[in-house]
PDB file of C-alpha atoms in Angstrom:
ATOM      1  CA  HIS M   1       0.000   0.000   0.000  1.00  0.00           C
ATOM      2  CA  PHE M   2       1.244   3.443  -0.904  1.00  0.00           C
ATOM      3  CA  THR M   3       1.997   5.980   1.823  1.00  0.00           C
ATOM      4  CA  SER M   4       1.593   9.602   0.874  1.00  0.00           C
ATOM      5  CA  PRO M   5       4.953  11.418   0.782  1.00  0.00           C
ATOM      6  CA  ILE M   6       3.627  14.020   3.212  1.00  0.00           C
ATOM      7  CA  ARG M   7       3.188  11.256   5.832  1.00  0.00           C
ATOM      8  CA  ARG M   8       6.573   9.585   5.359  1.00  0.00           C
ATOM      9  CA  TYR M   9       8.554  11.861   7.671  1.00  0.00           C
ATOM     10  CA  PRO M  10       6.194  11.477  10.673  1.00  0.00           C
ATOM     11  CA  ASP M  11       6.181   7.712  10.024  1.00  0.00           C
ATOM     12  CA  LEU M  12       9.991   7.718   9.985  1.00  0.00           C
ATOM     13  CA  GLN M  13      10.058   9.477  13.365  1.00  0.00           C
ATOM     14  CA  VAL M  14       7.606   6.935  14.827  1.00  0.00           C
ATOM     15  CA  HIS M  15       9.713   4.034  13.502  1.00  0.00           C
ATOM     16  CA  ARG M  16      12.866   5.526  15.023  1.00  0.00           C
ATOM     17  CA  THR M  17      11.137   5.962  18.390  1.00  0.00           C
ATOM     18  CA  VAL M  18       9.776   2.384  18.350  1.00  0.00           C
ATOM     19  CA  GLU M  19      13.219   1.040  17.405  1.00  0.00           C
ATOM     20  CA  ARG M  20      14.774   2.866  20.373  1.00  0.00           C
ATOM     21  CA  LEU M  21      12.097   1.442  22.688  1.00  0.00           C
ATOM     22  CA  ILE M  22      12.760  -2.109  21.467  1.00  0.00           C
ATOM     23  CA  GLN M  23      16.496  -1.646  22.000  1.00  0.00           C
ATOM     24  CA  LYS M  24      15.717  -0.249  25.484  1.00  0.00           C
ATOM     25  CA  ARG M  25      17.414   3.017  24.705  1.00  0.00           C
ATOM     26  CA  ASN M  26      15.985   6.420  25.413  1.00  0.00           C
ATOM     27  CA  PRO M  27      12.941   6.485  23.060  1.00  0.00           C
ATOM     28  CA  TYR M  28      13.348  10.201  22.566  1.00  0.00           C
ATOM     29  CA  GLY M  29      16.586  10.762  20.713  1.00  0.00           C
ATOM     30  CA  ASP M  30      15.254  14.283  20.432  1.00  0.00           C
ATOM     31  CA  PRO M  31      13.812  16.014  23.471  1.00  0.00           C
ATOM     32  CA  LEU M  32      10.032  15.663  23.855  1.00  0.00           C
ATOM     33  CA  PRO M  33       9.268  19.357  23.106  1.00  0.00           C
ATOM     34  CA  VAL M  34      11.127  19.029  19.805  1.00  0.00           C
ATOM     35  CA  LEU M  35       9.048  15.962  18.860  1.00  0.00           C
ATOM     36  CA  ILE M  36       5.824  17.764  19.794  1.00  0.00           C
ATOM     37  CA  THR M  37       6.808  20.767  17.668  1.00  0.00           C
ATOM     38  CA  LEU M  38       7.734  18.420  14.823  1.00  0.00           C
ATOM     39  CA  GLY M  39       4.349  16.687  15.122  1.00  0.00           C
ATOM     40  CA  HIS M  40       2.471  19.987  14.910  1.00  0.00           C
ATOM     41  CA  HIS M  41       4.571  21.092  11.942  1.00  0.00           C
ATOM     42  CA  CYS M  42       3.920  17.821  10.092  1.00  0.00           C
ATOM     43  CA  SER M  43       0.168  18.049  10.803  1.00  0.00           C
ATOM     44  CA  ASP M  44       0.072  21.620   9.490  1.00  0.00           C
ATOM     45  CA  LYS M  45       1.895  20.613   6.303  1.00  0.00           C
ATOM     46  CA  GLU M  46      -0.427  17.637   5.798  1.00  0.00           C
ATOM     47  CA  GLN M  47      -3.448  19.957   6.061  1.00  0.00           C
ATOM     48  CA  CYS M  48      -1.853  22.317   3.526  1.00  0.00           C
ATOM     49  CA  ALA M  49      -1.266  19.394   1.161  1.00  0.00           C
ATOM     50  CA  GLU M  50      -4.889  18.231   1.507  1.00  0.00           C
ATOM     51  CA  TRP M  51      -6.138  21.778   0.826  1.00  0.00           C
ATOM     52  CA  ALA M  52      -3.907  22.016  -2.269  1.00  0.00           C
ATOM     53  CA  ALA M  53      -5.185  18.660  -3.549  1.00  0.00           C
ATOM     54  CA  ARG M  54      -8.808  19.824  -3.119  1.00  0.00           C
ATOM     55  CA  GLU M  55      -8.020  23.091  -4.933  1.00  0.00           C
ATOM     56  CA  VAL M  56      -6.462  21.234  -7.883  1.00  0.00           C
ATOM     57  CA  THR M  57      -9.487  18.923  -8.071  1.00  0.00           C
ATOM     58  CA  THR M  58     -11.851  21.919  -7.985  1.00  0.00           C
ATOM     59  CA  ILE M  59      -9.946  23.785 -10.702  1.00  0.00           C
ATOM     60  CA  LYS M  60      -9.806  20.730 -12.992  1.00  0.00           C
ATOM     61  CA  LEU M  61     -13.522  20.084 -12.457  1.00  0.00           C
ATOM     62  CA  LEU M  62     -14.399  23.721 -13.219  1.00  0.00           C
ATOM     63  CA  HIS M  63     -12.293  23.630 -16.401  1.00  0.00           C
ATOM     64  CA  PHE M  64     -14.204  20.501 -17.429  1.00  0.00           C
ATOM     65  CA  LEU M  65     -17.585  22.094 -16.620  1.00  0.00           C
ATOM     66  CA  ASN M  66     -16.649  25.290 -18.470  1.00  0.00           C
ATOM     67  CA  LYS M  67     -17.079  23.264 -21.675  1.00  0.00           C
ATOM     68  CA  LYS M  68     -20.504  22.057 -20.483  1.00  0.00           C
ATOM     69  CA  ILE M  69     -22.226  25.441 -19.994  1.00  0.00           C
ATOM     70  CA  GLY M  70     -25.895  25.137 -20.932  1.00  0.00           C
ATOM     71  CA  GLN M  71     -26.018  21.412 -20.173  1.00  0.00           C
ATOM     72  CA  THR M  72     -27.968  19.870 -17.315  1.00  0.00           C
ATOM     73  CA  MET M  73     -27.020  17.497 -14.530  1.00  0.00           C
ATOM     74  CA  PRO M  74     -28.792  15.844 -11.605  1.00  0.00           C
ATOM     75  CA  GLY M  75     -28.002  17.106  -8.136  1.00  0.00           C
ATOM     76  CA  VAL M  76     -29.037  17.289  -4.506  1.00  0.00           C
ATOM     77  CA  ILE M  77     -29.409  20.384  -2.310  1.00  0.00           C
ATOM     78  CA  THR M  78     -26.572  20.317   0.224  1.00  0.00           C
ATOM     79  CA  GLY M  79     -27.020  23.693   1.889  1.00  0.00           C
ATOM     80  CA  VAL M  80     -29.608  26.446   2.136  1.00  0.00           C
ATOM     81  CA  VAL M  81     -28.710  30.069   2.915  1.00  0.00           C
ATOM     82  CA  PRO M  82     -30.696  33.338   2.691  1.00  0.00           C
ATOM     83  CA  ASP M  83     -29.314  34.107  -0.817  1.00  0.00           C
ATOM     84  CA  GLY M  84     -30.074  30.700  -2.369  1.00  0.00           C
ATOM     85  CA  PHE M  85     -28.858  27.139  -2.040  1.00  0.00           C
ATOM     86  CA  TYR M  86     -25.948  24.858  -2.853  1.00  0.00           C
ATOM     87  CA  VAL M  87     -26.378  21.859  -5.130  1.00  0.00           C
ATOM     88  CA  ARG M  88     -23.906  18.991  -5.434  1.00  0.00           C
ATOM     89  CA  GLY M  89     -23.981  16.845  -8.554  1.00  0.00           C
ATOM     90  CA  THR M  90     -24.994  13.233  -8.009  1.00  0.00           C
ATOM     91  CA  GLN M  91     -22.892  12.009 -10.943  1.00  0.00           C
ATOM     92  CA  LEU M  92     -20.081  14.589 -10.780  1.00  0.00           C
ATOM     93  CA  PRO M  93     -18.556  15.776  -7.487  1.00  0.00           C
ATOM     94  CA  ALA M  94     -19.195  19.415  -8.425  1.00  0.00           C
ATOM     95  CA  GLU M  95     -20.945  21.829  -6.085  1.00  0.00           C
ATOM     96  CA  GLY M  96     -22.569  24.978  -7.381  1.00  0.00           C
ATOM     97  CA  PHE M  97     -24.893  27.723  -6.215  1.00  0.00           C
ATOM     98  CA  VAL M  98     -28.467  28.559  -7.239  1.00  0.00           C
ATOM     99  CA  THR M  99     -29.369  32.192  -6.501  1.00  0.00           C
ATOM    100  CA  LEU M 100     -32.853  33.294  -5.477  1.00  0.00           C
ATOM    101  CA  ALA M 101     -32.897  35.591  -8.521  1.00  0.00           C
ATOM    102  CA  SER M 102     -32.647  32.558 -10.812  1.00  0.00           C
ATOM    103  CA  LEU M 103     -35.742  30.862  -9.315  1.00  0.00           C
ATOM    104  CA  PRO M 104     -39.218  31.191 -10.924  1.00  0.00           C
ATOM    105  CA  ASN M 105     -40.960  34.562 -10.515  1.00  0.00           C
ATOM    106  CA  ASP M 106     -41.973  34.748  -6.885  1.00  0.00           C
ATOM    107  CA  ARG M 107     -40.813  36.252  -3.608  1.00  0.00           C
ATOM    108  CA  TYR M 108     -38.941  33.726  -1.536  1.00  0.00           C
ATOM    109  CA  ARG M 109     -38.311  33.541   2.169  1.00  0.00           C
ATOM    110  CA  PHE M 110     -35.607  31.667   4.028  1.00  0.00           C
ATOM    111  CA  GLU M 111     -36.635  29.535   6.995  1.00  0.00           C
ATOM    112  CA  LYS M 112     -33.502  29.148   9.083  1.00  0.00           C
ATOM    113  CA  HIS M 113     -34.752  26.345  11.329  1.00  0.00           C
ATOM    114  CA  GLY M 114     -35.943  24.071   8.541  1.00  0.00           C
ATOM    115  CA  HIS M 115     -33.188  25.007   6.084  1.00  0.00           C
ATOM    116  CA  VAL M 116     -35.937  25.806   3.575  1.00  0.00           C
ATOM    117  CA  ILE M 117     -36.523  28.455   0.933  1.00  0.00           C
ATOM    118  CA  GLU M 118     -40.216  28.845   0.127  1.00  0.00           C
ATOM    119  CA  GLY M 119     -42.068  30.937  -2.444  1.00  0.00           C
ATOM    120  CA  PHE M 120     -44.838  33.162  -1.043  1.00  0.00           C
ATOM    121  CA  ARG M 121     -47.236  32.804  -3.992  1.00  0.00           C
ATOM    122  CA  SER M 122     -46.275  29.494  -5.550  1.00  0.00           C
ATOM    123  CA  GLY M 123     -45.427  27.600  -2.390  1.00  0.00           C
ATOM    124  CA  ASN M 124     -42.363  26.152  -4.145  1.00  0.00           C
ATOM    125  CA  ARG M 125     -40.070  24.737  -1.474  1.00  0.00           C
ATOM    126  CA  TYR M 126     -36.373  24.023  -1.750  1.00  0.00           C
ATOM    127  CA  ARG M 127     -34.764  22.230   1.188  1.00  0.00           C
ATOM    128  CA  MET M 128     -31.693  20.206   2.032  1.00  0.00           C
ATOM    129  CA  GLY M 129     -31.778  16.759   0.468  1.00  0.00           C
ATOM    130  CA  ASP M 130     -34.159  17.675  -2.369  1.00  0.00           C
ATOM    131  CA  LEU M 131     -33.275  16.196  -5.757  1.00  0.00           C
ATOM    132  CA  LEU M 132     -33.066  18.585  -8.696  1.00  0.00           C
ATOM    133  CA  THR M 133     -31.992  18.797 -12.285  1.00  0.00           C
ATOM    134  CA  VAL M 134     -29.844  21.888 -12.681  1.00  0.00           C
ATOM    135  CA  LYS M 135     -28.429  23.747 -15.656  1.00  0.00           C
ATOM    136  CA  ILE M 136     -24.810  24.893 -15.710  1.00  0.00           C
ATOM    137  CA  GLU M 137     -25.097  28.665 -16.202  1.00  0.00           C
ATOM    138  CA  GLU M 138     -21.634  30.031 -15.483  1.00  0.00           C
ATOM    139  CA  VAL M 139     -18.172  28.936 -14.384  1.00  0.00           C
ATOM    140  CA  ASP M 140     -16.137  31.594 -12.583  1.00  0.00           C
ATOM    141  CA  LEU M 141     -12.598  30.196 -12.452  1.00  0.00           C
ATOM    142  CA  PRO M 142     -10.955  33.065 -10.503  1.00  0.00           C
ATOM    143  CA  ARG M 143     -13.577  32.755  -7.732  1.00  0.00           C
ATOM    144  CA  ARG M 144     -13.724  28.940  -8.044  1.00  0.00           C
ATOM    145  CA  ALA M 145     -17.510  29.237  -8.378  1.00  0.00           C
ATOM    146  CA  LEU M 146     -20.142  27.330 -10.334  1.00  0.00           C
ATOM    147  CA  LEU M 147     -23.500  29.044 -10.908  1.00  0.00           C
ATOM    148  CA  LEU M 148     -26.530  26.862 -11.592  1.00  0.00           C
ATOM    149  CA  SER M 149     -30.248  27.270 -12.263  1.00  0.00           C
ATOM    150  CA  VAL M 150     -33.107  24.873 -11.538  1.00  0.00           C
ATOM    151  CA  VAL M 151     -34.545  22.985 -14.519  1.00  0.00           C
ATOM    152  CA  SER M 152     -36.766  20.603 -12.554  1.00  0.00           C
ATOM    153  CA  HIS M 153     -37.416  19.924  -8.901  1.00  0.00           C
ATOM    154  CA  LEU M 154     -37.967  16.232  -8.304  1.00  0.00           C
ATOM    155  CA  ASN M 155     -39.197  16.666  -4.700  1.00  0.00           C
ATOM    156  CA  ALA M 156     -41.502  19.607  -5.510  1.00  0.00           C
ATOM    157  CA  LYS M 157     -44.783  19.691  -3.668  1.00  0.00           C
ATOM    158  CA  GLN M 158     -48.017  20.758  -5.309  1.00  0.00           C
ATOM    159  CA  SER M 159     -48.647  23.174  -2.480  1.00  0.00           C
ATOM    160  CA  GLY M 160     -49.568  26.419  -4.238  1.00  0.00           C
ATOM    161  CA  SER M 161     -53.393  26.379  -4.195  1.00  0.00           C
ATOM    162  CA  ASN M 162     -53.792  23.858  -1.371  1.00  0.00           C
ATOM    163  CA  ARG M 163     -51.559  25.920   0.901  1.00  0.00           C
ATOM    164  CA  ARG M 164     -53.765  28.989   0.604  1.00  0.00           C
ATOM    165  CA  LYS M 165     -56.850  26.968   1.511  1.00  0.00           C
ATOM    166  CA  GLY M 166     -55.160  25.693   4.664  1.00  0.00           C
ATOM    167  CA  LYS M 167     -54.824  22.162   3.370  1.00  0.00           C
ATOM    168  CA  SER M 168     -51.623  20.284   3.876  1.00  0.00           C
ATOM    169  CA  THR M 169     -50.133  18.174   1.114  1.00  0.00           C
ATOM    170  CA  ASP M 170     -47.536  16.594   3.389  1.00  0.00           C
ATOM    171  CA  SER M 171     -49.543  13.459   4.208  1.00  0.00           C
ATOM    172  CA  PRO M 172     -52.379  11.526   2.584  1.00  0.00           C
ATOM    173  CA  LYS M 173     -55.939  11.913   3.922  1.00  0.00           C
ATOM    174  CA  ARG M 174     -56.942   9.277   6.444  1.00  0.00           C
ATOM    175  CA  LYS M 175     -60.371   7.746   6.359  1.00  0.00           C
ATOM    176  CA  GLY M 176     -62.129   6.262   9.330  1.00  0.00           C
ATOM    177  CA  LYS M 177     -62.207   7.017  13.023  1.00  0.00           C
ATOM    178  CA  ARG M 178     -59.241   8.173  15.027  1.00  0.00           C
ATOM    179  CA  ARG M 179     -58.418   6.192  18.098  1.00  0.00           C
TER     180      ARG M 179
END
């Protein structure tokens, strides 16, 4: 199995310490504070390497998607904020943003507790976990941003007219007596 180069040096230090323990020599050839400092330094560098790897993946993915502007892809809502919501592709590991301005003509409100954006007139609801088909609208490479728009909402509720009448569409009507 391959060990990442960024982890080799900490592994080497652990092996040296274990070897000294087995040989019943002082396990800390270096003083303990030096090893602790070294451990923190190695952890920091590993985090930097992971961040750099994620950045490279993001940039390559955005370059790929830049050629796909206007095309659609399936996705799932992964985050809801007052300005819109984040959608992550279900077939591609790309995450983009859908702005409120790109949603159908309506005024939308953000419900913080339910992580929901809901239209006042239409009753359209967008919440975490909803499945959508989104269109790739824009790729902004300098900002590392992907802008999307909703083509279809697979979890949409038909709540527009029923909502105004006070009827809920969340559960089917029950017939018979309640116990």
